[in-house]
Amino acid sequence: MTNSIFSGKNIFVKMLILFAWLAVWQAFYSIIQNEILIPAPVDVLTRLGELLFIRSFWVSIFFTISRVFIGVFLAVAAGVVLGIASGLSKLFYDMLSPMVVAIKSTPIMSFIIVALVWFGSNNVPIFICFLIAFPIVWTNIQEGIQSVDKKLLEMATLYRVPKLKILMNVYLPEIYPFFISGFLTIIGLGWKATVTAEVLSHPMHALGSRLYDARIAINSIDLFALTLSIIGISLLIELIIIRFITNPQKGKFLSVS
């Protein structure tokens, strides 16, 4: 029997877990008694409620989400095209593989510092999101191409099946699970990378810029409230994407057994 992740029982359990962690937070606050290190949960939640009625807060959310989706879109476009090319051609793979390895191995801070020299502050988060997401998409697509049954390709070639049909009916069904897996991964990583880049590049409208300002002002309440909002938005985006991509036929959120 399957139960929706939004069923009454699951919501009740998740609420209990949430209140348990709030109790742990309150206990640490009571022990430490230092609002700079750990502010009171009630103060943070109150501030979070106040932020919801501030227009500039929503403007920051809009611009941050826009940067994430632009970076992810560029990474998906480049990763799919170059991943297919690398899967079909060993020469392409040998050419791109060192670059992908270098991107994976380089600390994100190094890329941010270099990007600050190359681009304006508004474009740095987009560039960083792209760099974090591209290797994942490229790797998954390339592996998907390589996993195609070679005997099936030989049979299609033998019967002179048009290349377009081979692409649509052989390659795409094989690539799809790899693409979905990579896409769901880069959404979370891209979100975190974008906010991190915003903290350092400090664009005009950005959640990362608000985090930086709260740190400079030693405003722990705002810092915690903004962090909670970033976590909540990230979870919401992932749930929406899971709902529309991984289970589009039913038009429902994913169910768990």
PDB file of C-alpha atoms in Angstrom:
ATOM      1  CA  MET A   1       0.000   0.000   0.000  1.00  0.00           C
ATOM      2  CA  THR A   2       1.345   3.419  -0.939  1.00  0.00           C
ATOM      3  CA  ASN A   3       1.026   6.595   1.068  1.00  0.00           C
ATOM      4  CA  SER A   4       1.534  10.098  -0.271  1.00  0.00           C
ATOM      5  CA  ILE A   5       4.410  11.989   1.286  1.00  0.00           C
ATOM      6  CA  PHE A   6       1.791  14.619   2.097  1.00  0.00           C
ATOM      7  CA  SER A   7      -0.644  12.244   3.834  1.00  0.00           C
ATOM      8  CA  GLY A   8      -1.973  13.177   7.249  1.00  0.00           C
ATOM      9  CA  LYS A   9       0.157  10.568   9.030  1.00  0.00           C
ATOM     10  CA  ASN A  10       3.381  11.683   7.357  1.00  0.00           C
ATOM     11  CA  ILE A  11       2.662  15.356   8.034  1.00  0.00           C
ATOM     12  CA  PHE A  12       2.036  14.562  11.717  1.00  0.00           C
ATOM     13  CA  VAL A  13       5.312  12.640  11.988  1.00  0.00           C
ATOM     14  CA  LYS A  14       7.260  15.402  10.240  1.00  0.00           C
ATOM     15  CA  MET A  15       5.721  18.015  12.548  1.00  0.00           C
ATOM     16  CA  LEU A  16       6.788  15.983  15.584  1.00  0.00           C
ATOM     17  CA  ILE A  17      10.337  15.767  14.216  1.00  0.00           C
ATOM     18  CA  LEU A  18      10.330  19.521  13.549  1.00  0.00           C
ATOM     19  CA  PHE A  19       9.187  20.321  17.085  1.00  0.00           C
ATOM     20  CA  ALA A  20      11.800  17.922  18.479  1.00  0.00           C
ATOM     21  CA  TRP A  21      14.590  19.810  16.673  1.00  0.00           C
ATOM     22  CA  LEU A  22      13.136  23.143  17.793  1.00  0.00           C
ATOM     23  CA  ALA A  23      13.247  21.815  21.360  1.00  0.00           C
ATOM     24  CA  VAL A  24      16.922  20.871  20.888  1.00  0.00           C
ATOM     25  CA  TRP A  25      17.599  24.353  19.510  1.00  0.00           C
ATOM     26  CA  GLN A  26      15.837  25.947  22.472  1.00  0.00           C
ATOM     27  CA  ALA A  27      17.838  23.781  24.871  1.00  0.00           C
ATOM     28  CA  PHE A  28      21.143  24.917  23.329  1.00  0.00           C
ATOM     29  CA  TYR A  29      19.979  28.535  23.509  1.00  0.00           C
ATOM     30  CA  SER A  30      19.049  28.134  27.183  1.00  0.00           C
ATOM     31  CA  ILE A  31      22.429  26.581  27.994  1.00  0.00           C
ATOM     32  CA  ILE A  32      24.622  29.024  26.040  1.00  0.00           C
ATOM     33  CA  GLN A  33      22.611  32.194  26.774  1.00  0.00           C
ATOM     34  CA  ASN A  34      24.336  34.124  23.995  1.00  0.00           C
ATOM     35  CA  GLU A  35      22.142  35.463  21.223  1.00  0.00           C
ATOM     36  CA  ILE A  36      25.114  36.227  18.994  1.00  0.00           C
ATOM     37  CA  LEU A  37      26.108  32.560  18.909  1.00  0.00           C
ATOM     38  CA  ILE A  38      22.621  31.025  19.002  1.00  0.00           C
ATOM     39  CA  PRO A  39      19.504  33.226  18.913  1.00  0.00           C
ATOM     40  CA  ALA A  40      16.226  32.053  20.430  1.00  0.00           C
ATOM     41  CA  PRO A  41      14.025  30.001  18.075  1.00  0.00           C
ATOM     42  CA  VAL A  42      11.012  32.226  18.730  1.00  0.00           C
ATOM     43  CA  ASP A  43      12.996  35.347  17.742  1.00  0.00           C
ATOM     44  CA  VAL A  44      14.232  33.720  14.533  1.00  0.00           C
ATOM     45  CA  LEU A  45      10.781  32.470  13.540  1.00  0.00           C
ATOM     46  CA  THR A  46       9.272  35.872  14.324  1.00  0.00           C
ATOM     47  CA  ARG A  47      11.876  37.567  12.134  1.00  0.00           C
ATOM     48  CA  LEU A  48      11.237  35.045   9.369  1.00  0.00           C
ATOM     49  CA  GLY A  49       7.548  35.936   9.531  1.00  0.00           C
ATOM     50  CA  GLU A  50       8.427  39.630   9.271  1.00  0.00           C
ATOM     51  CA  LEU A  51      10.622  38.997   6.208  1.00  0.00           C
ATOM     52  CA  LEU A  52       7.646  37.505   4.394  1.00  0.00           C
ATOM     53  CA  PHE A  53       6.011  40.946   4.355  1.00  0.00           C
ATOM     54  CA  ILE A  54       9.093  42.802   3.110  1.00  0.00           C
ATOM     55  CA  ARG A  55       9.084  43.416  -0.648  1.00  0.00           C
ATOM     56  CA  SER A  56      12.880  43.524  -0.998  1.00  0.00           C
ATOM     57  CA  PHE A  57      13.094  40.048   0.535  1.00  0.00           C
ATOM     58  CA  TRP A  58      10.909  38.607  -2.241  1.00  0.00           C
ATOM     59  CA  VAL A  59      12.895  40.548  -4.848  1.00  0.00           C
ATOM     60  CA  SER A  60      16.068  38.904  -3.499  1.00  0.00           C
ATOM     61  CA  ILE A  61      14.419  35.479  -3.695  1.00  0.00           C
ATOM     62  CA  PHE A  62      13.334  36.122  -7.292  1.00  0.00           C
ATOM     63  CA  PHE A  63      16.800  37.167  -8.450  1.00  0.00           C
ATOM     64  CA  THR A  64      18.537  34.296  -6.648  1.00  0.00           C
ATOM     65  CA  ILE A  65      16.156  31.719  -8.125  1.00  0.00           C
ATOM     66  CA  SER A  66      16.614  33.337 -11.557  1.00  0.00           C
ATOM     67  CA  ARG A  67      20.392  32.986 -11.297  1.00  0.00           C
ATOM     68  CA  VAL A  68      20.045  29.339 -10.281  1.00  0.00           C
ATOM     69  CA  PHE A  69      17.783  28.480 -13.197  1.00  0.00           C
ATOM     70  CA  ILE A  70      19.902  30.354 -15.735  1.00  0.00           C
ATOM     71  CA  GLY A  71      23.023  28.540 -14.521  1.00  0.00           C
ATOM     72  CA  VAL A  72      21.243  25.172 -14.518  1.00  0.00           C
ATOM     73  CA  PHE A  73      19.730  25.779 -17.970  1.00  0.00           C
ATOM     74  CA  LEU A  74      23.147  26.605 -19.448  1.00  0.00           C
ATOM     75  CA  ALA A  75      24.700  23.578 -17.744  1.00  0.00           C
ATOM     76  CA  VAL A  76      21.959  21.260 -19.011  1.00  0.00           C
ATOM     77  CA  ALA A  77      22.174  22.619 -22.566  1.00  0.00           C
ATOM     78  CA  ALA A  78      25.975  22.307 -22.718  1.00  0.00           C
ATOM     79  CA  GLY A  79      26.069  19.062 -20.733  1.00  0.00           C
ATOM     80  CA  VAL A  80      23.528  17.273 -22.919  1.00  0.00           C
ATOM     81  CA  VAL A  81      25.075  18.337 -26.238  1.00  0.00           C
ATOM     82  CA  LEU A  82      28.682  17.691 -25.211  1.00  0.00           C
ATOM     83  CA  GLY A  83      27.719  14.571 -23.245  1.00  0.00           C
ATOM     84  CA  ILE A  84      26.094  13.029 -26.323  1.00  0.00           C
ATOM     85  CA  ALA A  85      29.096  13.986 -28.443  1.00  0.00           C
ATOM     86  CA  SER A  86      31.478  12.494 -25.868  1.00  0.00           C
ATOM     87  CA  GLY A  87      29.441   9.308 -25.633  1.00  0.00           C
ATOM     88  CA  LEU A  88      29.456   8.830 -29.387  1.00  0.00           C
ATOM     89  CA  SER A  89      33.035   9.952 -30.046  1.00  0.00           C
ATOM     90  CA  LYS A  90      36.101   8.851 -28.085  1.00  0.00           C
ATOM     91  CA  LEU A  91      37.951  11.884 -29.455  1.00  0.00           C
ATOM     92  CA  PHE A  92      35.402  14.242 -27.946  1.00  0.00           C
ATOM     93  CA  TYR A  93      35.565  12.347 -24.658  1.00  0.00           C
ATOM     94  CA  ASP A  94      39.374  12.498 -24.545  1.00  0.00           C
ATOM     95  CA  MET A  95      39.283  16.236 -25.253  1.00  0.00           C
ATOM     96  CA  LEU A  96      36.664  17.144 -22.639  1.00  0.00           C
ATOM     97  CA  SER A  97      37.496  14.673 -19.886  1.00  0.00           C
ATOM     98  CA  PRO A  98      40.573  16.587 -18.548  1.00  0.00           C
ATOM     99  CA  MET A  99      38.553  19.807 -18.374  1.00  0.00           C
ATOM    100  CA  VAL A 100      35.736  18.104 -16.464  1.00  0.00           C
ATOM    101  CA  VAL A 101      38.201  16.511 -14.041  1.00  0.00           C
ATOM    102  CA  ALA A 102      39.840  19.912 -13.488  1.00  0.00           C
ATOM    103  CA  ILE A 103      36.480  21.543 -12.748  1.00  0.00           C
ATOM    104  CA  LYS A 104      35.573  18.799 -10.278  1.00  0.00           C
ATOM    105  CA  SER A 105      38.950  19.034  -8.538  1.00  0.00           C
ATOM    106  CA  THR A 106      39.173  22.817  -8.189  1.00  0.00           C
ATOM    107  CA  PRO A 107      37.755  24.357  -4.968  1.00  0.00           C
ATOM    108  CA  ILE A 108      34.678  26.477  -5.575  1.00  0.00           C
ATOM    109  CA  MET A 109      36.319  29.427  -3.811  1.00  0.00           C
ATOM    110  CA  SER A 110      39.042  29.508  -6.477  1.00  0.00           C
ATOM    111  CA  PHE A 111      36.442  29.719  -9.224  1.00  0.00           C
ATOM    112  CA  ILE A 112      34.573  32.492  -7.400  1.00  0.00           C
ATOM    113  CA  ILE A 113      37.721  34.586  -7.008  1.00  0.00           C
ATOM    114  CA  VAL A 114      38.606  34.152 -10.684  1.00  0.00           C
ATOM    115  CA  ALA A 115      35.012  34.898 -11.726  1.00  0.00           C
ATOM    116  CA  LEU A 116      35.077  38.150  -9.744  1.00  0.00           C
ATOM    117  CA  VAL A 117      37.910  39.266 -12.033  1.00  0.00           C
ATOM    118  CA  TRP A 118      36.163  38.143 -15.222  1.00  0.00           C
ATOM    119  CA  PHE A 119      32.523  39.094 -14.637  1.00  0.00           C
ATOM    120  CA  GLY A 120      30.298  41.604 -12.875  1.00  0.00           C
ATOM    121  CA  SER A 121      28.898  40.663  -9.479  1.00  0.00           C
ATOM    122  CA  ASN A 122      25.490  39.746 -10.958  1.00  0.00           C
ATOM    123  CA  ASN A 123      26.970  37.144 -13.314  1.00  0.00           C
ATOM    124  CA  VAL A 124      29.404  35.449 -10.923  1.00  0.00           C
ATOM    125  CA  PRO A 125      26.705  33.279  -9.245  1.00  0.00           C
ATOM    126  CA  ILE A 126      25.399  32.156 -12.651  1.00  0.00           C
ATOM    127  CA  PHE A 127      28.905  31.179 -13.776  1.00  0.00           C
ATOM    128  CA  ILE A 128      29.560  29.262 -10.544  1.00  0.00           C
ATOM    129  CA  CYS A 129      26.215  27.448 -10.773  1.00  0.00           C
ATOM    130  CA  PHE A 130      27.087  26.447 -14.346  1.00  0.00           C
ATOM    131  CA  LEU A 131      30.528  25.148 -13.360  1.00  0.00           C
ATOM    132  CA  ILE A 132      29.117  23.061 -10.514  1.00  0.00           C
ATOM    133  CA  ALA A 133      26.278  21.610 -12.580  1.00  0.00           C
ATOM    134  CA  PHE A 134      27.930  21.023 -15.966  1.00  0.00           C
ATOM    135  CA  PRO A 135      30.278  18.131 -15.003  1.00  0.00           C
ATOM    136  CA  ILE A 136      27.378  16.211 -13.433  1.00  0.00           C
ATOM    137  CA  VAL A 137      25.150  16.566 -16.501  1.00  0.00           C
ATOM    138  CA  TRP A 138      28.008  15.788 -18.888  1.00  0.00           C
ATOM    139  CA  THR A 139      29.054  12.683 -16.947  1.00  0.00           C
ATOM    140  CA  ASN A 140      25.520  11.314 -16.650  1.00  0.00           C
ATOM    141  CA  ILE A 141      24.671  11.847 -20.314  1.00  0.00           C
ATOM    142  CA  GLN A 142      27.977  10.372 -21.474  1.00  0.00           C
ATOM    143  CA  GLU A 143      27.443   7.306 -19.258  1.00  0.00           C
ATOM    144  CA  GLY A 144      23.893   6.989 -20.546  1.00  0.00           C
ATOM    145  CA  ILE A 145      25.136   6.914 -24.131  1.00  0.00           C
ATOM    146  CA  GLN A 146      27.771   4.308 -23.239  1.00  0.00           C
ATOM    147  CA  SER A 147      25.161   2.084 -21.548  1.00  0.00           C
ATOM    148  CA  VAL A 148      23.119   1.633 -24.754  1.00  0.00           C
ATOM    149  CA  ASP A 149      22.952  -2.002 -25.838  1.00  0.00           C
ATOM    150  CA  LYS A 150      25.538  -2.389 -28.590  1.00  0.00           C
ATOM    151  CA  LYS A 151      23.731  -5.383 -30.095  1.00  0.00           C
ATOM    152  CA  LEU A 152      20.587  -3.275 -30.454  1.00  0.00           C
ATOM    153  CA  LEU A 153      22.589  -0.617 -32.308  1.00  0.00           C
ATOM    154  CA  GLU A 154      24.118  -3.241 -34.564  1.00  0.00           C
ATOM    155  CA  MET A 155      20.665  -4.595 -35.398  1.00  0.00           C
ATOM    156  CA  ALA A 156      19.358  -1.091 -36.137  1.00  0.00           C
ATOM    157  CA  THR A 157      22.313  -0.474 -38.435  1.00  0.00           C
ATOM    158  CA  LEU A 158      21.834  -3.832 -40.142  1.00  0.00           C
ATOM    159  CA  TYR A 159      18.210  -3.020 -40.927  1.00  0.00           C
ATOM    160  CA  ARG A 160      19.171   0.517 -41.983  1.00  0.00           C
ATOM    161  CA  VAL A 161      17.001   2.234 -39.403  1.00  0.00           C
ATOM    162  CA  PRO A 162      17.204   6.038 -39.877  1.00  0.00           C
ATOM    163  CA  LYS A 163      19.580   7.745 -37.448  1.00  0.00           C
ATOM    164  CA  LEU A 164      16.825  10.013 -36.157  1.00  0.00           C
ATOM    165  CA  LYS A 165      14.741   6.984 -35.176  1.00  0.00           C
ATOM    166  CA  ILE A 166      17.771   5.402 -33.503  1.00  0.00           C
ATOM    167  CA  LEU A 167      18.274   8.580 -31.507  1.00  0.00           C
ATOM    168  CA  MET A 168      14.601   8.863 -30.500  1.00  0.00           C
ATOM    169  CA  ASN A 169      13.859   5.185 -29.850  1.00  0.00           C
ATOM    170  CA  VAL A 170      17.199   3.781 -28.671  1.00  0.00           C
ATOM    171  CA  TYR A 171      19.382   6.518 -27.195  1.00  0.00           C
ATOM    172  CA  LEU A 172      16.824   8.822 -25.566  1.00  0.00           C
ATOM    173  CA  PRO A 173      15.045   6.131 -23.481  1.00  0.00           C
ATOM    174  CA  GLU A 174      18.454   4.998 -22.215  1.00  0.00           C
ATOM    175  CA  ILE A 175      19.657   8.528 -21.473  1.00  0.00           C
ATOM    176  CA  TYR A 176      16.471   9.681 -19.722  1.00  0.00           C
ATOM    177  CA  PRO A 177      17.064   8.028 -16.296  1.00  0.00           C
ATOM    178  CA  PHE A 178      20.657   9.292 -16.270  1.00  0.00           C
ATOM    179  CA  PHE A 179      19.467  12.796 -17.165  1.00  0.00           C
ATOM    180  CA  ILE A 180      16.801  12.840 -14.427  1.00  0.00           C
ATOM    181  CA  SER A 181      19.290  11.614 -11.818  1.00  0.00           C
ATOM    182  CA  GLY A 182      21.788  14.295 -12.777  1.00  0.00           C
ATOM    183  CA  PHE A 183      19.155  17.031 -12.993  1.00  0.00           C
ATOM    184  CA  LEU A 184      17.798  16.362  -9.511  1.00  0.00           C
ATOM    185  CA  THR A 185      21.362  16.434  -8.173  1.00  0.00           C
ATOM    186  CA  ILE A 186      22.353  19.728  -9.798  1.00  0.00           C
ATOM    187  CA  ILE A 187      19.279  21.583  -8.539  1.00  0.00           C
ATOM    188  CA  GLY A 188      20.371  21.225  -4.913  1.00  0.00           C
ATOM    189  CA  LEU A 189      24.069  21.729  -5.628  1.00  0.00           C
ATOM    190  CA  GLY A 190      23.374  24.651  -7.964  1.00  0.00           C
ATOM    191  CA  TRP A 191      21.248  26.364  -5.327  1.00  0.00           C
ATOM    192  CA  LYS A 192      23.958  26.085  -2.667  1.00  0.00           C
ATOM    193  CA  ALA A 193      26.712  27.127  -5.067  1.00  0.00           C
ATOM    194  CA  THR A 194      24.737  30.150  -6.252  1.00  0.00           C
ATOM    195  CA  VAL A 195      24.030  31.411  -2.735  1.00  0.00           C
ATOM    196  CA  THR A 196      27.681  30.864  -1.789  1.00  0.00           C
ATOM    197  CA  ALA A 197      28.804  32.878  -4.809  1.00  0.00           C
ATOM    198  CA  GLU A 198      26.325  35.627  -3.919  1.00  0.00           C
ATOM    199  CA  VAL A 199      27.805  35.906  -0.424  1.00  0.00           C
ATOM    200  CA  LEU A 200      31.242  36.624  -1.890  1.00  0.00           C
ATOM    201  CA  SER A 201      30.280  38.594  -5.017  1.00  0.00           C
ATOM    202  CA  HIS A 202      27.534  40.565  -3.232  1.00  0.00           C
ATOM    203  CA  PRO A 203      25.166  41.402  -6.135  1.00  0.00           C
ATOM    204  CA  MET A 204      22.501  44.043  -5.528  1.00  0.00           C
ATOM    205  CA  HIS A 205      19.476  41.727  -5.136  1.00  0.00           C
ATOM    206  CA  ALA A 206      20.370  38.350  -3.649  1.00  0.00           C
ATOM    207  CA  LEU A 207      19.756  36.140  -0.633  1.00  0.00           C
ATOM    208  CA  GLY A 208      23.524  35.636  -0.376  1.00  0.00           C
ATOM    209  CA  SER A 209      24.038  39.391  -0.153  1.00  0.00           C
ATOM    210  CA  ARG A 210      21.522  39.551   2.687  1.00  0.00           C
ATOM    211  CA  LEU A 211      23.433  36.796   4.480  1.00  0.00           C
ATOM    212  CA  TYR A 212      26.653  38.761   4.075  1.00  0.00           C
ATOM    213  CA  ASP A 213      25.045  41.953   5.402  1.00  0.00           C
ATOM    214  CA  ALA A 214      23.664  40.085   8.420  1.00  0.00           C
ATOM    215  CA  ARG A 215      27.121  38.683   9.161  1.00  0.00           C
ATOM    216  CA  ILE A 216      28.780  42.102   8.916  1.00  0.00           C
ATOM    217  CA  ALA A 217      26.144  43.570  11.241  1.00  0.00           C
ATOM    218  CA  ILE A 218      26.569  40.572  13.619  1.00  0.00           C
ATOM    219  CA  ASN A 219      22.806  40.109  13.355  1.00  0.00           C
ATOM    220  CA  SER A 220      22.428  36.422  14.222  1.00  0.00           C
ATOM    221  CA  ILE A 221      18.640  36.555  14.184  1.00  0.00           C
ATOM    222  CA  ASP A 222      18.602  37.697  10.553  1.00  0.00           C
ATOM    223  CA  LEU A 223      21.379  35.222   9.733  1.00  0.00           C
ATOM    224  CA  PHE A 224      19.405  32.277  11.083  1.00  0.00           C
ATOM    225  CA  ALA A 225      16.109  33.497   9.598  1.00  0.00           C
ATOM    226  CA  LEU A 226      17.661  33.887   6.138  1.00  0.00           C
ATOM    227  CA  THR A 227      19.294  30.469   6.424  1.00  0.00           C
ATOM    228  CA  LEU A 228      15.933  28.879   7.257  1.00  0.00           C
ATOM    229  CA  SER A 229      14.351  30.625   4.274  1.00  0.00           C
ATOM    230  CA  ILE A 230      17.120  29.373   1.964  1.00  0.00           C
ATOM    231  CA  ILE A 231      16.638  25.804   3.212  1.00  0.00           C
ATOM    232  CA  GLY A 232      12.856  26.060   2.818  1.00  0.00           C
ATOM    233  CA  ILE A 233      13.041  27.448  -0.720  1.00  0.00           C
ATOM    234  CA  SER A 234      15.529  24.759  -1.734  1.00  0.00           C
ATOM    235  CA  LEU A 235      13.247  21.996  -0.439  1.00  0.00           C
ATOM    236  CA  LEU A 236      10.214  23.550  -2.152  1.00  0.00           C
ATOM    237  CA  ILE A 237      11.998  23.799  -5.504  1.00  0.00           C
ATOM    238  CA  GLU A 238      13.144  20.183  -5.303  1.00  0.00           C
ATOM    239  CA  LEU A 239       9.623  18.985  -4.435  1.00  0.00           C
ATOM    240  CA  ILE A 240       8.138  20.895  -7.377  1.00  0.00           C
ATOM    241  CA  ILE A 241      10.733  19.498  -9.769  1.00  0.00           C
ATOM    242  CA  ILE A 242      10.237  15.945  -8.472  1.00  0.00           C
ATOM    243  CA  ARG A 243       6.487  16.367  -8.927  1.00  0.00           C
ATOM    244  CA  PHE A 244       6.658  17.557 -12.542  1.00  0.00           C
ATOM    245  CA  ILE A 245       9.618  15.570 -13.855  1.00  0.00           C
ATOM    246  CA  THR A 246       9.707  12.181 -12.185  1.00  0.00           C
ATOM    247  CA  ASN A 247       5.960  11.535 -12.023  1.00  0.00           C
ATOM    248  CA  PRO A 248       4.250  13.638 -14.693  1.00  0.00           C
ATOM    249  CA  GLN A 249       1.616  11.060 -15.733  1.00  0.00           C
ATOM    250  CA  LYS A 250      -0.206  10.904 -12.422  1.00  0.00           C
ATOM    251  CA  GLY A 251      -0.053  14.627 -11.754  1.00  0.00           C
ATOM    252  CA  LYS A 252       0.680  13.881  -8.122  1.00  0.00           C
ATOM    253  CA  PHE A 253       3.609  14.141  -5.802  1.00  0.00           C
ATOM    254  CA  LEU A 254       5.765  11.062  -5.566  1.00  0.00           C
ATOM    255  CA  SER A 255       4.464   8.349  -3.335  1.00  0.00           C
ATOM    256  CA  VAL A 256       6.493   6.122  -1.093  1.00  0.00           C
ATOM    257  CA  SER A 257       5.697   2.584  -0.102  1.00  0.00           C
TER     258      SER A 257
END
